[in-house]
XYZ file of C-alpha atoms in Angstrom:
716
model
C 38.268 0.629 7.061
C 35.930 -2.119 8.423
C 32.627 -0.215 10.424
C 32.251 -1.591 14.242
C 29.675 -4.867 14.905
C 26.870 -5.318 17.238
C 24.329 -7.818 15.895
C 21.568 -8.754 17.899
C 20.331 -7.113 21.105
C 22.008 -6.696 24.643
C 19.439 -8.949 27.175
C 18.076 -11.637 24.804
C 17.084 -13.573 27.450
C 15.299 -10.673 29.711
C 13.897 -9.972 26.405
C 11.923 -13.331 26.092
C 11.178 -13.993 29.427
C 9.906 -10.063 29.685
C 8.045 -11.150 26.709
C 5.878 -14.121 28.115
C 5.105 -12.485 31.071
C 3.548 -9.257 29.426
C 1.785 -11.481 27.447
C -0.346 -13.712 29.925
C -1.484 -10.293 31.338
C -2.176 -9.027 28.227
C -4.023 -11.688 27.220
C -5.657 -11.298 30.142
C -6.293 -8.316 30.646
C -7.722 -7.761 27.064
C -10.108 -11.156 28.235
C -12.342 -8.708 30.015
C -12.752 -5.777 27.643
C -13.653 -7.863 25.350
C -11.061 -9.396 23.249
C -10.088 -12.165 22.820
C -7.038 -14.450 21.553
C -7.445 -16.916 18.464
C -6.792 -19.729 20.383
C -9.037 -18.925 23.680
C -11.816 -21.210 24.375
C -14.547 -17.610 23.158
C -12.880 -17.955 19.232
C -13.012 -21.549 19.201
C -16.951 -22.804 20.543
C -17.316 -19.003 18.109
C -15.246 -21.589 14.504
C -16.897 -23.820 15.598
C -20.284 -22.436 15.596
C -19.948 -20.353 12.241
C -18.612 -23.301 10.405
C -21.406 -25.686 10.959
C -23.761 -22.421 9.687
C -21.501 -22.183 6.769
C -21.768 -26.026 6.182
C -26.216 -26.064 6.748
C -25.135 -23.389 3.194
C -25.808 -20.920 5.236
C -24.219 -16.705 4.394
C -21.975 -15.639 6.791
C -21.186 -12.131 7.423
C -17.992 -11.226 8.856
C -15.349 -6.994 9.263
C -12.416 -6.505 9.807
C -11.435 -4.106 12.184
C -8.082 -1.374 12.315
C -8.100 -0.272 15.348
C -7.559 2.917 16.483
C -3.409 3.598 17.595
C -2.093 2.415 14.857
C -2.079 3.340 11.648
C -4.454 3.142 8.565
C -7.372 2.379 10.383
C -10.480 1.256 9.144
C -13.401 -2.110 7.929
C -13.703 -4.724 5.837
C -16.790 -6.764 5.048
C -16.486 -9.796 4.303
C -19.047 -11.759 2.390
C -18.684 -15.730 3.007
C -20.251 -19.313 1.948
C -19.890 -22.324 1.070
C -19.894 -22.431 -2.118
C -17.752 -19.610 -3.325
C -16.036 -18.678 -0.338
C -14.794 -14.838 0.667
C -15.710 -12.211 -1.167
C -14.964 -8.924 0.121
C -17.684 -6.477 -0.536
C -16.106 -3.363 0.688
C -12.507 -2.112 2.892
C -13.400 1.600 4.156
C -10.441 2.786 4.980
C -10.905 5.771 7.618
C -8.345 8.445 6.353
C -10.615 8.480 3.309
C -13.257 9.966 4.969
C -11.798 12.034 7.404
C -9.162 13.383 5.357
C -6.521 12.377 8.493
C -3.513 10.351 6.032
C -2.447 7.195 7.692
C -4.798 7.733 10.095
C -4.282 6.127 13.580
C -8.037 7.377 15.227
C -11.636 5.395 15.139
C -12.275 4.415 12.101
C -16.229 6.584 13.082
C -16.980 7.489 9.792
C -15.546 4.192 7.659
C -17.955 1.914 10.096
C -20.544 3.943 9.424
C -20.092 4.193 5.838
C -20.417 0.261 6.097
C -23.588 0.273 7.729
C -25.410 2.102 4.339
C -23.577 -0.635 2.286
C -25.185 -3.686 4.317
C -28.983 -1.572 4.159
C -28.565 -1.632 0.863
C -27.541 -5.502 1.269
C -31.383 -5.385 3.408
C -28.821 -5.867 6.494
C -27.865 -4.406 9.353
C -24.551 -3.794 11.337
C -25.910 -6.589 13.852
C -26.085 -8.831 11.356
C -22.297 -9.147 10.959
C -21.521 -13.338 12.348
C -17.697 -12.211 13.320
C -15.701 -9.428 13.598
C -11.889 -9.078 14.119
C -9.151 -7.226 14.599
C -6.559 -6.939 12.913
C -3.663 -7.590 15.138
C -2.923 -10.018 18.298
C -2.466 -7.349 21.246
C -0.631 -8.933 23.668
C 1.934 -10.110 21.239
C 2.172 -6.444 20.045
C 2.274 -5.264 24.093
C 4.722 -7.982 24.438
C 6.560 -7.616 21.856
C 7.293 -3.103 23.377
C 7.857 -3.948 26.260
C 10.355 -6.898 24.483
C 12.105 -4.141 22.739
C 11.992 -2.018 25.876
C 14.280 -4.706 28.086
C 16.464 -6.187 26.499
C 18.710 -2.469 25.639
C 18.213 -1.313 29.026
C 18.520 1.322 30.124
C 18.542 2.677 26.739
C 15.829 0.827 25.206
C 13.967 3.086 28.177
C 13.917 5.985 25.573
C 10.990 3.683 23.931
C 9.317 4.884 25.889
C 9.153 9.289 25.264
C 8.157 8.198 21.701
C 4.266 9.048 22.557
C 3.162 9.323 18.904
C 4.196 9.007 15.188
C 3.351 8.974 12.255
C 2.681 5.485 12.422
C 1.697 4.643 16.430
C -0.198 7.276 18.983
C -0.271 5.602 21.766
C -2.027 8.257 22.774
C -4.861 6.020 21.357
C -4.700 3.095 22.549
C -7.127 3.831 25.864
C -9.150 3.990 22.845
C -8.644 1.009 21.302
C -9.590 -0.823 24.776
C -12.997 0.371 24.834
C -14.070 -0.797 21.602
C -16.197 -3.037 21.882
C -18.212 -0.977 23.744
C -17.641 2.379 21.090
C -18.997 0.005 18.647
C -22.341 -0.805 21.173
C -22.938 3.041 21.454
C -22.090 3.480 17.168
C -24.599 0.943 16.261
C -27.260 1.060 19.308
C -26.273 -2.407 20.099
C -27.757 -5.011 22.989
C -24.100 -6.304 24.059
C -20.793 -4.798 23.736
C -18.857 -6.547 20.595
C -16.536 -8.967 21.268
C -13.390 -9.017 19.202
C -11.699 -12.385 18.221
C -7.916 -11.151 17.634
C -6.328 -12.017 14.404
C -1.755 -12.749 14.213
C -1.025 -9.716 12.195
C 1.287 -11.302 9.668
C -0.983 -14.135 9.005
C -3.712 -12.279 8.076
C -0.888 -10.489 5.249
C -0.104 -14.211 4.141
C -3.478 -15.216 4.200
C -5.333 -12.774 1.905
C -2.843 -12.161 0.252
C -1.789 -15.712 -1.543
C -5.892 -16.790 -0.938
C -6.388 -14.016 -3.300
C -3.561 -14.833 -5.892
C -3.364 -15.675 -9.389
C -1.579 -18.842 -8.103
C -3.613 -21.676 -7.880
C -3.662 -25.233 -5.676
C -1.191 -27.804 -7.436
C 1.476 -29.943 -5.730
C 3.855 -27.174 -6.491
C 4.278 -24.895 -2.682
C 3.323 -21.207 -3.327
C 6.195 -19.169 -0.354
C 5.625 -16.194 1.275
C 7.003 -13.520 2.287
C 5.421 -11.214 4.959
C 8.226 -7.823 4.975
C 7.479 -4.987 7.162
C 8.379 -2.306 9.118
C 6.587 -3.682 12.227
C 4.023 -6.476 12.876
C 3.105 -8.230 16.768
C 6.042 -10.151 16.938
C 8.658 -8.957 14.558
C 9.465 -7.911 11.309
C 9.756 -11.255 8.972
C 7.810 -13.893 9.213
C 8.325 -16.287 6.452
C 5.392 -18.974 4.992
C 4.995 -21.748 2.673
C 0.931 -22.520 1.327
C 0.887 -25.958 0.300
C -2.749 -28.247 -0.541
C -4.902 -24.877 0.537
C -3.031 -25.182 3.862
C -0.419 -22.139 5.295
C 2.533 -22.697 7.618
C 4.297 -20.278 8.523
C 8.087 -21.060 8.488
C 9.475 -18.793 10.305
C 9.724 -14.976 11.769
C 12.893 -12.447 13.246
C 10.778 -11.421 16.745
C 12.373 -7.915 16.424
C 10.364 -5.041 15.293
C 14.247 -3.225 14.864
C 15.630 -5.961 13.029
C 13.440 -5.576 9.915
C 14.258 -3.213 6.113
C 10.979 -1.437 6.638
C 12.726 0.861 9.737
C 15.670 0.834 7.912
C 14.351 2.406 4.551
C 12.000 4.323 6.884
C 14.340 5.950 8.872
C 16.841 6.701 6.281
C 14.663 7.983 3.624
C 12.563 9.942 6.444
C 16.422 11.222 7.764
C 18.444 12.042 4.638
C 14.537 13.021 2.390
C 13.449 15.451 5.242
C 9.759 13.669 5.117
C 8.142 11.919 7.969
C 7.493 8.652 7.802
C 4.179 6.752 5.073
C 5.666 9.727 3.187
C 9.023 9.456 2.907
C 9.744 5.295 1.364
C 8.088 6.397 -1.657
C 9.321 8.813 -2.156
C 13.250 8.553 -1.231
C 12.017 5.179 -4.236
C 12.023 8.095 -6.713
C 15.061 10.611 -5.550
C 17.065 7.321 -6.145
C 17.128 6.828 -9.747
C 18.508 10.289 -10.343
C 22.271 8.921 -8.112
C 23.914 7.129 -8.783
C 22.776 2.884 -9.370
C 26.206 1.191 -9.657
C 27.002 -0.782 -6.525
C 30.251 -0.801 -8.189
C 30.417 3.181 -7.880
C 27.394 4.153 -5.563
C 30.159 5.986 -3.184
C 27.724 5.090 -0.059
C 26.818 1.474 -1.116
C 29.306 -0.931 0.144
C 29.347 1.504 3.350
C 25.938 1.678 3.445
C 25.594 -2.355 3.371
C 27.014 -3.169 6.534
C 24.031 -1.473 8.506
C 22.575 -4.543 7.688
C 23.613 -8.342 9.332
C 23.211 -10.435 6.361
C 23.410 -13.362 8.520
C 22.802 -17.507 8.225
C 19.480 -18.720 6.459
C 18.292 -15.690 4.794
C 18.731 -13.358 8.309
C 18.394 -9.655 8.190
C 20.129 -7.970 11.540
C 20.285 -4.359 12.262
C 23.767 -3.185 13.180
C 23.499 -1.424 16.561
C 26.276 -0.112 16.253
C 25.810 2.108 13.734
C 21.895 2.264 13.572
C 20.626 3.643 16.542
C 16.400 3.023 15.875
C 16.326 0.354 18.766
C 16.610 2.617 20.671
C 15.855 6.719 19.472
C 14.017 6.288 16.265
C 13.321 9.692 15.764
C 15.692 12.559 17.812
C 18.902 10.139 18.117
C 18.491 7.148 14.606
C 22.520 7.660 14.118
C 24.957 6.187 16.372
C 28.685 7.902 15.580
C 29.473 4.944 12.858
C 26.668 5.791 10.129
C 27.579 9.617 10.904
C 30.517 9.485 9.090
C 28.783 7.463 6.079
C 25.674 9.616 6.047
C 26.081 12.738 8.009
C 24.247 14.208 10.077
C 20.960 13.235 10.583
C 17.492 14.784 9.880
C 15.872 16.150 12.857
C 12.005 15.682 13.578
C 11.674 19.969 13.194
C 13.213 20.118 9.946
C 10.968 17.450 8.488
C 9.149 18.736 5.640
C 11.157 21.780 4.970
C 11.662 23.137 2.293
C 15.163 24.260 2.956
C 15.554 20.540 3.884
C 13.726 18.369 1.186
C 15.634 15.951 -1.047
C 14.624 18.264 -4.605
C 15.708 17.290 -7.886
C 15.832 20.990 -9.137
C 18.385 21.557 -6.895
C 20.617 19.592 -8.693
C 22.033 23.430 -10.809
C 21.397 24.940 -7.560
C 22.424 22.872 -4.565
C 26.186 21.450 -4.274
C 25.248 18.689 -2.123
C 22.234 17.111 -3.955
C 23.785 14.795 -6.269
C 25.754 13.394 -2.878
C 22.499 13.127 -1.288
C 20.650 10.773 -4.396
C 23.061 8.790 -4.849
C 22.934 8.264 -0.959
C 19.455 7.760 -1.913
C 20.704 5.143 -4.424
C 22.627 3.853 -2.161
C 19.939 2.967 0.486
C 18.028 1.306 -2.339
C 20.855 -0.938 -3.538
C 21.615 -2.294 -0.069
C 17.123 -2.573 0.483
C 17.107 -5.105 -3.087
C 20.438 -6.577 -1.237
C 18.478 -7.382 1.607
C 14.888 -8.371 -0.607
C 16.891 -10.741 -2.201
C 18.834 -12.501 1.015
C 15.863 -13.221 2.462
C 13.849 -14.596 -0.404
C 17.062 -17.103 -1.888
C 16.743 -18.509 1.688
C 13.178 -19.026 1.139
C 13.288 -20.633 -2.099
C 15.866 -22.702 -0.915
C 13.477 -24.275 1.966
C 10.293 -24.268 0.338
C 11.728 -25.812 -3.008
C 9.194 -22.953 -4.870
C 9.299 -21.123 -7.411
C 6.221 -19.188 -6.607
C 6.479 -16.670 -4.187
C 3.558 -14.098 -2.538
C 5.654 -10.597 -1.647
C 3.116 -8.282 1.286
C 3.843 -6.387 3.569
C 4.613 -2.661 3.487
C 8.667 -3.665 2.367
C 6.053 -4.645 -1.277
C 5.729 -1.348 -1.938
C 8.647 -0.829 -2.489
C 7.757 -1.654 -6.382
C 11.765 -1.479 -8.292
C 13.036 -3.367 -5.061
C 9.804 -5.583 -6.709
C 11.135 -5.718 -10.339
C 15.038 -6.395 -9.496
C 13.549 -9.860 -7.635
C 11.840 -11.423 -11.084
C 15.174 -10.188 -12.603
C 17.173 -11.700 -10.050
C 15.434 -14.789 -9.581
C 15.868 -16.389 -12.903
C 16.516 -19.523 -14.639
C 20.289 -19.451 -14.257
C 19.170 -19.123 -10.631
C 16.809 -21.717 -10.493
C 18.884 -24.185 -12.311
C 21.998 -23.962 -10.050
C 19.850 -23.385 -6.113
C 16.313 -26.040 -7.455
C 18.368 -28.365 -10.065
C 14.906 -27.703 -12.991
C 14.344 -25.110 -15.613
C 12.172 -22.617 -13.109
C 11.999 -18.530 -13.076
C 10.021 -16.786 -9.978
C 6.455 -16.022 -10.140
C 5.905 -12.713 -8.009
C 2.517 -11.590 -6.849
C 1.167 -8.706 -4.589
C -1.346 -7.265 -3.529
C -3.121 -3.624 -4.695
C -3.115 -3.989 -0.863
C 0.356 -5.057 0.474
C 0.435 -2.081 3.581
C -1.484 -1.746 6.573
C -4.768 -0.701 4.500
C -5.130 -4.294 3.283
C -5.412 -6.113 6.598
C -8.447 -5.329 7.935
C -9.401 -8.143 4.439
C -6.700 -10.294 5.774
C -8.045 -10.425 9.687
C -11.797 -11.511 7.597
C -10.051 -13.582 5.026
C -8.263 -15.667 7.453
C -11.151 -15.854 9.899
C -12.865 -17.471 6.921
C -10.093 -19.873 6.468
C -10.114 -21.200 10.241
C -14.595 -21.939 9.873
C -13.708 -24.321 6.610
C -14.040 -21.722 3.435
C -12.497 -22.069 0.383
C -9.348 -19.459 -0.791
C -12.339 -17.634 -2.465
C -11.563 -15.377 -6.016
C -9.209 -14.683 -7.297
C -8.749 -10.699 -7.016
C -8.701 -8.657 -10.158
C -9.405 -4.664 -9.364
C -8.778 -2.890 -5.763
C -12.390 -1.020 -6.650
C -13.298 -1.878 -3.202
C -13.400 1.767 -0.429
C -17.133 2.814 -0.140
C -20.212 2.935 -2.851
C -20.329 3.968 -6.306
C -21.498 7.964 -5.638
C -25.279 9.093 -6.302
C -26.888 12.014 -8.601
C -27.528 13.787 -5.672
C -24.811 12.895 -3.564
C -23.040 14.807 -6.283
C -25.745 17.521 -7.061
C -24.898 18.262 -2.841
C -22.166 18.540 -3.829
C -22.077 21.080 -6.307
C -23.621 23.486 -5.001
C -20.817 26.240 -5.352
C -20.666 29.507 -6.444
C -16.824 29.093 -8.004
C -17.563 25.517 -9.684
C -19.626 24.813 -12.974
C -21.013 21.800 -13.641
C -22.502 20.430 -17.119
C -24.549 16.821 -16.762
C -22.480 15.711 -20.204
C -23.888 11.570 -20.812
C -24.457 8.267 -19.082
C -22.116 5.220 -19.611
C -24.742 2.594 -18.874
C -25.052 1.948 -22.540
C -21.792 0.754 -23.928
C -22.616 3.377 -26.248
C -22.662 5.703 -23.789
C -19.856 4.023 -21.933
C -17.571 4.599 -25.962
C -18.714 8.258 -26.377
C -17.546 9.553 -22.890
C -14.368 7.353 -22.969
C -13.678 9.957 -26.356
C -14.857 12.851 -24.992
C -12.313 12.464 -22.110
C -10.337 11.373 -25.094
C -10.208 14.667 -27.110
C -9.124 16.202 -24.121
C -6.602 14.607 -23.438
C -5.372 14.419 -26.803
C -5.065 18.829 -26.480
C -2.372 18.016 -23.583
C -6.457 18.349 -21.042
C -5.530 17.595 -17.551
C -8.637 15.511 -16.641
C -9.686 14.287 -13.064
C -12.508 10.882 -13.476
C -14.192 9.848 -10.531
C -16.620 6.577 -10.708
C -17.270 3.847 -8.525
C -16.883 2.573 -5.432
C -12.871 3.949 -4.834
C -9.302 1.970 -5.124
C -8.381 0.534 -1.342
C -4.716 0.492 -1.742
C -2.117 3.809 -1.871
C -2.794 3.561 -6.028
C -5.242 5.094 -7.781
C -6.369 2.821 -11.104
C -8.764 4.931 -12.468
C -12.096 5.876 -10.608
C -9.877 8.492 -8.536
C -7.560 9.501 -11.096
C -6.150 12.336 -12.982
C -5.279 11.853 -16.788
C -3.096 12.931 -18.822
C -1.174 12.711 -22.276
C 2.136 10.914 -21.435
C 2.614 11.797 -25.190
C 3.466 15.447 -24.300
C 7.551 16.213 -22.448
C 5.799 18.786 -20.483
C 2.658 17.289 -18.623
C 4.851 16.266 -15.968
C 6.211 19.616 -15.111
C 2.325 21.208 -15.712
C 0.688 18.847 -12.883
C 3.852 18.452 -10.665
C 3.000 22.981 -10.689
C -0.504 23.456 -11.075
C -2.515 20.510 -10.205
C -1.031 18.330 -7.129
C 1.857 20.902 -6.442
C 4.310 18.101 -5.227
C 8.220 17.059 -6.419
C 9.122 16.399 -9.914
C 11.284 14.118 -8.077
C 8.289 11.406 -7.628
C 7.378 9.861 -10.801
C 4.440 9.679 -13.040
C 2.255 5.977 -13.389
C 1.812 4.840 -16.912
C -2.338 2.650 -17.537
C -1.726 1.276 -21.035
C -4.221 -1.568 -22.150
C -2.653 -5.156 -22.663
C -1.264 -4.063 -25.712
C 0.904 -1.017 -25.332
C 1.867 -2.563 -22.007
C 4.025 -4.732 -24.485
C 5.032 -2.161 -27.262
C 6.949 -0.035 -24.934
C 7.380 -2.333 -21.460
C 8.724 -5.188 -20.750
C 6.498 -6.842 -19.332
C 8.693 -10.053 -17.224
C 7.702 -13.284 -17.586
C 7.646 -13.976 -13.797
C 4.362 -11.496 -13.680
C 2.380 -13.475 -16.268
C 0.661 -15.276 -14.477
C -3.210 -15.172 -14.894
C -2.227 -12.663 -18.151
C 0.528 -10.629 -16.424
C -2.142 -9.723 -13.372
C 0.830 -8.875 -11.493
C 1.108 -5.332 -13.685
C -3.226 -4.295 -12.500
C -2.458 -2.303 -9.586
C 1.161 -0.194 -9.462
C 3.379 -2.571 -7.422
C 5.774 -3.458 -10.102
C 7.773 -1.584 -12.207
C 8.644 -2.476 -15.777
C 11.469 -1.200 -17.533
C 10.527 0.974 -20.756
C 11.600 -0.375 -24.139
C 14.202 1.538 -25.914
C 12.088 4.018 -28.051
C 8.954 4.400 -25.115
C 10.944 7.435 -23.735
C 10.915 9.747 -26.772
C 6.548 8.278 -27.357
C 5.673 8.316 -23.950
C 8.539 10.821 -22.097
C 5.288 12.215 -19.572
C 5.281 8.866 -18.048
C 9.159 7.197 -18.374
C 11.350 7.694 -15.155
C 14.857 9.021 -15.475
C 15.618 4.685 -14.771
C 13.404 4.221 -17.322
C 11.145 2.632 -15.617
C 7.391 2.785 -15.224
C 4.873 1.689 -12.752
C 2.564 0.002 -14.625
C -0.724 -0.147 -14.395
C -2.839 -2.182 -16.629
C -6.267 -2.294 -17.179
C -8.717 -5.174 -18.019
C -12.258 -3.454 -19.887
C -14.274 -6.067 -17.522
C -12.729 -5.223 -14.725
C -13.084 -1.120 -15.524
C -15.034 -0.666 -18.743
C -15.101 3.318 -18.908
C -11.362 3.238 -18.449
C -10.330 0.737 -20.553
C -12.795 2.124 -23.675
C -10.705 5.553 -22.810
C -7.164 3.956 -23.674
C -8.765 2.586 -26.542
C -10.066 6.075 -26.808
C -6.354 7.702 -27.465
C -4.944 5.037 -29.094
C -7.210 6.850 -32.034
C -6.088 9.845 -30.715
C -2.462 10.387 -30.362
C -1.940 6.974 -31.745
C -1.138 4.982 -27.609
C -3.496 3.077 -25.639
C -1.200 4.597 -22.217
C -2.084 6.934 -20.214
C -0.926 9.354 -16.992
C -2.536 8.294 -14.855
C -1.739 9.695 -10.462
C -4.544 10.069 -7.907
C -7.081 12.329 -8.196
C -5.622 13.989 -4.834
C -3.557 17.048 -3.538
C -1.271 16.658 -0.766
C -3.672 14.427 1.475
C -5.714 10.800 1.278
C -7.652 10.370 -2.084
C -10.287 12.144 -2.891
C -13.534 9.095 -1.229
C -16.732 11.521 -1.610
C -18.633 14.007 -4.241
C -17.761 16.955 -1.369
C -13.572 15.842 -1.164
C -13.400 15.558 -4.847
C -15.122 19.272 -5.636
C -12.142 20.652 -2.819
C -9.469 18.769 -4.248
C -10.416 20.536 -7.906
C -10.947 23.403 -6.117
C -7.228 22.941 -4.359
C -5.864 22.646 -8.357
C -5.864 25.217 -9.783
C -4.632 23.167 -13.340
C -7.019 20.959 -13.490
C -9.532 21.525 -16.780
C -12.465 18.942 -15.203
C -13.612 16.443 -13.257
C -15.732 14.136 -14.373
C -18.046 12.642 -11.829
C -20.042 9.195 -12.620
C -23.246 8.105 -10.705
C -24.234 4.999 -9.957
C -26.507 4.907 -12.483
C -24.282 6.281 -15.549
C -24.903 9.632 -15.213
C -22.367 11.775 -15.912
C -21.745 15.608 -14.869
C -18.868 17.475 -15.377
C -17.698 20.133 -12.656
C -14.943 22.060 -13.472
C -13.802 25.370 -12.307
C -16.384 28.787 -12.619
C -16.307 32.462 -12.347
C -12.344 34.308 -12.862
C -10.938 30.885 -12.871
C -12.337 29.566 -15.646
C -10.195 29.441 -18.821
C -12.431 27.744 -21.253
C -10.896 25.338 -22.041
C -13.540 22.634 -21.704
C -16.188 24.410 -22.667
C -14.746 25.228 -25.955
C -13.550 21.590 -26.163
C -16.608 20.411 -25.279
C -17.838 22.355 -27.543
C -15.571 21.434 -30.564
C -15.560 16.966 -29.978
C -19.105 18.254 -30.113
C -19.292 18.979 -33.957
C -16.242 16.905 -34.835
C -18.934 14.227 -33.732
C -21.849 15.335 -35.961
């Protein structure tokens, strides 16, 4: 029996009118508070001034600012020259310094750390030429009002949503005071004017400009697939001849792939938004991923309307998150398919959370896993529907995918598999296939970079260099910082070398590989941290991929996390080719698309037997390729693993325990203390000195000192 259907809001004309009226009033009010629209007289004049400064050959400093009220606040510092375009110096995520994951608070610590970076450059905060926000706030406020009034009276229920993981209305008043807060924090002579940059434009331009796709006669398609933007949740662009044009915005934050996946994964998986999505994607591997046999897929697909011109809309007769996303997100028709949604007070409850460990003990676990698989399949269908239209419209074969939805690494792989030579021959009449790139920061931690990068484009700067790594969060720790953090009674330490010379780097890398070959679990803390959600070798926990017991030990004694979540493989390019099918559509810039763990790869037949710890239940791995020029120590470690265990490939998971990735030396030590099964942390100072830290007292297993002695003897 067909499910009921209602596509689109009840009062769209009223919604559009209220959007325009709200935006007009909000623009006036925010201008008084020191916020300026990107087409305002103030911003146009500032663009003209900085364009002239850039043309004179002067260096410009720009700051992209993620403000309080929305998730993942922070600040990016970008240097711009006429010769080289924008260069990212740091992207400080506030959560890394505060320890509050996906924080919505004012980024005070991130800003203080930026000042330290500036002073090391011989500059200061007063030298910043312009500050950009990551949202166009009048548009955002207009969108919120539109979302309420277009579904009156039920839309009024949105007003009771004062706080969620991604949005905190209580901090929006603080957001309006940011120009004054910056003046006070840095003792500046006047409040700081903030230039408001459109959220999806920020996503789109930075992701394109930092991609390996060179300017040519061929267009580049850009898809921003998100949970929420200023005006909508899906925005499509094309870039040609160094310019970007927006083709479409869906003007809805509820007709969203991100909202669909967040709501279902949270209410069926048992985790909160921003924590549920990755876990649910992992759970799908244990479910029935066959569209023909999955018992939920066909009915669940009716929750989304696949319209003309690539349009995706929520079936509002089934999904109720357009007016009550947390307390009552399902209509009765959806309850008949999935059952009652978990309530907010049930999230993170061990009795409610989906666990693959329960397959043999809880009769509904396999059923819940099939629901996860169905959700992933419908989600992939929606991604393909949007991209199909975009590629046909633009005639492009190169695609930049960004926005929070682009963190679904499995869906990204499905795009590459689907848009193959056969599709292009039929749709475009030429022998091409999709080439895809996703930045390491497709979600909102990257929009701070995007705001500054977009403004650099507006003042006439060239695109800038393509991105090859993500080591931009904060600065490298000094030895004095590390020494101060290690003053703890239950921690033992020893200086074990220095990586500032090739010989020293190779020695430390060989010691790391030696310990991992003995099934040791070690953490590497070096340099500036990765920006974005993935640890990529600067804040990583490393282990033996060939040991089938690694996953269980890491999950139970080191990370204390669910078995539902896979462990990722980091590899040299040669090893990646040996164990995984690297798709030709990700081959640009020597397979750069696989550098950031944003793209899953299918393993080859012999991989599961050889490297079982990093092969997920569906035979895939969210791979990271490491380059010698980007990370010499981690690359040397992988080469050393080739000598010790026969594969140039390691388990890599983030250096954290139930919180953000460890940013500071103090946080690194705290993470060691919380993690019983971590054998040693290698802490690399800015001068290259390497200090080993491990559990002392009764917690000292003796493993590290025994390995160090054995390794030292073997090299004498």
